């Protein structure tokens, strides 16, 4: 099939997932076209990339992305005979896709799949300036998926769209680390102490304050490595106040996360909300168990006490005790890590998930278009 994918290209779960999906679809023989304002960070060179040019028209107080995106989507749909256009993160991608479709004659209209990733409905869905547009885009999509049952429930509760939402979980394909665990720990100056890892975009809902307070309470020797796109400076004062200067390391813009996941003893996530938490899944593939707040879709990814440990949101005492319990019991930590890797293989592999998206595409294409025609462009 000819598949268009639109996502945010920056570091972030939805962009990473969409890029991996594109690569896996290409591996399965589909023609994949990525449409975005920048080449996604992890995009392999053999996928087709169609950049959206944003005009700096001086009359506009705020630059507009939605219209040039929709024009590019329509152009690519027509030129590449897209069967489906799969947009990740509703805002503004789903709205742009609906507009692109309405610019095209029926025979050239791709089927539109909107995948909800989290804050596009849990936060923006509650914003009076966005909610009705998001509901409209969901209702006009040919299919809508959410990355967890939690997100489906929340979207139905907040927006009540008159359209079914299917759950297709996220997946992750680990790349082999380029450096050994020992080499990475040497680079970080981690010797006999444990290495805790936190990977996120540091948005307020990731609760970096809770993260630092949790680490400050952990008694066994450990260091915390924070992997973030950018923006840790506002937290340096808290690092200092909590006496963590020598225990907190920060690395920005790291794409080779695998090396660090492989070197870490556990992942620590303290979010107030997560629809899924791709960082946890990434760690699971490296048998690195997570200690996380039990929020949103996280309990669908981690079974408490089996493949990781969960604690109430904001509870620094429970979180630090959970971390300590794993640092003090390496065999248990290893058992949870192994169980996490097994769970990732069983439920969140490309084999398990990509076939669900392919089946959805096939269903939409063979169901036919609203005008009764079926797609004529299918390749494999
Ligand atoms: O968490 C973020 O702020 C980024 C956001 C994104 O769009 O990349 O993440 C959301 O999508 C990820 C991929 O599906 C999920 O793993 C994250 O849990 C979700 N974030 C939230 O729900 C807060």
CSV table of N, CA, C and O and ligand atoms in Angstrom, one decimal, residues 8 11-15 17 89 116-119 122 147 150 170 201 203 205-206 273-279, ligand 1:
chain,number,residue,atom,x,y,z
A,8,UNK,N,5.0,14.6,14.7
A,8,UNK,CA,6.0,15.6,15.1
A,8,UNK,C,7.3,15.0,15.0
A,8,UNK,O,7.6,13.9,15.4
A,11,UNK,N,12.1,14.9,19.2
A,11,UNK,CA,12.1,13.8,20.2
A,11,UNK,C,10.9,13.8,21.0
A,11,UNK,O,10.4,14.8,21.5
A,12,UNK,N,10.2,12.7,21.1
A,12,UNK,CA,8.9,12.6,21.8
A,12,UNK,C,8.3,11.3,21.3
A,12,UNK,O,8.5,10.9,20.2
A,13,UNK,N,7.5,10.7,22.3
A,13,UNK,CA,7.0,9.4,22.0
A,13,UNK,C,6.2,9.2,20.7
A,13,UNK,O,6.4,8.2,20.0
A,14,UNK,N,5.3,10.2,20.4
A,14,UNK,CA,4.5,10.0,19.2
A,14,UNK,C,5.3,10.0,18.0
A,14,UNK,O,5.1,9.2,17.0
A,15,UNK,N,6.3,10.9,17.9
A,15,UNK,CA,7.2,11.0,16.7
A,15,UNK,C,8.0,9.7,16.5
A,15,UNK,O,8.2,9.2,15.4
A,17,UNK,N,7.3,6.7,17.7
A,17,UNK,CA,6.5,5.6,17.4
A,17,UNK,C,6.1,5.7,15.9
A,17,UNK,O,6.2,4.7,15.2
A,89,UNK,N,-1.0,12.1,16.6
A,89,UNK,CA,-1.2,13.3,17.5
A,89,UNK,C,-2.2,14.2,16.7
A,89,UNK,O,-2.0,14.7,15.6
A,116,UNK,N,-4.4,8.8,18.4
A,116,UNK,CA,-4.3,9.7,19.6
A,116,UNK,C,-3.2,9.2,20.5
A,116,UNK,O,-3.0,8.0,20.7
A,117,UNK,N,-2.4,10.2,20.9
A,117,UNK,CA,-1.2,9.8,21.7
A,117,UNK,C,-1.3,10.2,23.2
A,117,UNK,O,-0.5,9.7,24.0
A,118,UNK,N,-2.1,11.1,23.5
A,118,UNK,CA,-2.2,11.4,25.0
A,118,UNK,C,-2.7,12.8,25.2
A,118,UNK,O,-3.8,13.1,25.2
A,119,UNK,N,-1.7,13.7,25.3
A,119,UNK,CA,-2.0,15.1,25.6
A,119,UNK,C,-2.9,15.8,24.5
A,119,UNK,O,-3.5,16.8,24.8
A,122,UNK,N,-6.1,14.5,26.3
A,122,UNK,CA,-6.2,14.6,27.8
A,122,UNK,C,-5.9,16.1,28.2
A,122,UNK,O,-6.5,16.6,29.2
A,147,UNK,N,-3.5,4.8,22.0
A,147,UNK,CA,-2.4,3.9,22.4
A,147,UNK,C,-2.6,3.2,23.7
A,147,UNK,O,-1.7,2.4,24.1
A,150,UNK,N,-6.8,3.3,28.7
A,150,UNK,CA,-6.9,4.6,29.4
A,150,UNK,C,-7.2,5.7,28.5
A,150,UNK,O,-8.2,6.5,28.7
A,170,UNK,N,1.4,0.8,21.7
A,170,UNK,CA,2.7,1.2,21.1
A,170,UNK,C,3.6,0.0,21.0
A,170,UNK,O,3.5,-1.0,21.8
A,201,UNK,N,10.7,14.6,28.1
A,201,UNK,CA,10.9,15.9,27.5
A,201,UNK,C,10.8,17.0,28.6
A,201,UNK,O,10.7,18.2,28.3
A,203,UNK,N,8.5,18.1,30.4
A,203,UNK,CA,7.3,19.0,30.6
A,203,UNK,C,6.8,18.9,32.0
A,203,UNK,O,7.1,18.0,32.7
A,205,UNK,N,4.2,18.0,33.5
A,205,UNK,CA,3.5,16.8,33.9
A,205,UNK,C,4.5,15.7,34.2
A,205,UNK,O,4.1,14.7,34.8
A,206,UNK,N,5.8,15.8,33.8
A,206,UNK,CA,6.7,14.7,34.1
A,206,UNK,C,7.2,14.8,35.6
A,206,UNK,O,7.9,13.9,36.0
A,273,UNK,N,0.7,12.2,34.6
A,273,UNK,CA,-0.2,11.6,33.6
A,273,UNK,C,0.7,11.0,32.4
A,273,UNK,O,1.7,11.6,32.0
A,274,UNK,N,0.3,9.8,32.0
A,274,UNK,CA,1.0,9.2,30.8
A,274,UNK,C,-0.1,8.3,30.1
A,274,UNK,O,-0.7,7.5,30.8
A,275,UNK,N,-0.3,8.5,28.8
A,275,UNK,CA,-1.2,7.6,28.2
A,275,UNK,C,-0.6,6.2,28.0
A,275,UNK,O,-1.4,5.2,28.0
A,276,UNK,N,0.7,6.1,27.9
A,276,UNK,CA,1.3,4.8,27.7
A,276,UNK,C,2.7,4.8,28.4
A,276,UNK,O,3.1,4.0,29.2
A,277,UNK,N,3.5,5.8,28.0
A,277,UNK,CA,4.9,5.9,28.5
A,277,UNK,C,5.9,5.0,27.7
A,277,UNK,O,6.3,4.0,28.2
A,278,UNK,N,6.2,5.5,26.5
A,278,UNK,CA,7.1,4.8,25.6
A,278,UNK,C,8.5,4.6,26.3
A,278,UNK,O,9.2,3.6,26.0
A,279,UNK,N,8.9,5.5,27.1
A,279,UNK,CA,10.2,5.4,27.8
A,279,UNK,C,10.3,4.1,28.6
A,279,UNK,O,11.3,3.4,28.7
B,1,LIG,O1,4.7,12.8,26.9
B,1,LIG,C1,4.9,13.7,26.1
B,1,LIG,O2,4.8,14.9,26.5
B,1,LIG,C2,5.0,13.5,24.6
B,1,LIG,C3,3.9,12.8,24.0
B,1,LIG,C4,4.1,12.7,22.5
B,1,LIG,O3,3.3,13.2,21.8
B,1,LIG,O4,5.2,12.3,22.1
B,1,LIG,O5,3.8,11.5,24.6
B,1,LIG,C5,2.6,10.9,24.5
B,1,LIG,O6,2.7,9.9,23.5
B,1,LIG,C6,3.6,8.8,23.8
B,1,LIG,C7,3.6,7.9,22.6
B,1,LIG,O7,2.3,7.3,22.4
B,1,LIG,C8,3.1,8.1,25.1
B,1,LIG,O8,4.1,7.1,25.4
B,1,LIG,C9,3.1,9.1,26.2
B,1,LIG,O9,2.7,8.5,27.4
B,1,LIG,C10,2.2,10.3,25.9
B,1,LIG,N1,2.4,11.3,26.9
B,1,LIG,C11,1.4,11.6,27.7
B,1,LIG,O10,0.3,11.1,27.7
B,1,LIG,C12,1.7,12.7,28.7
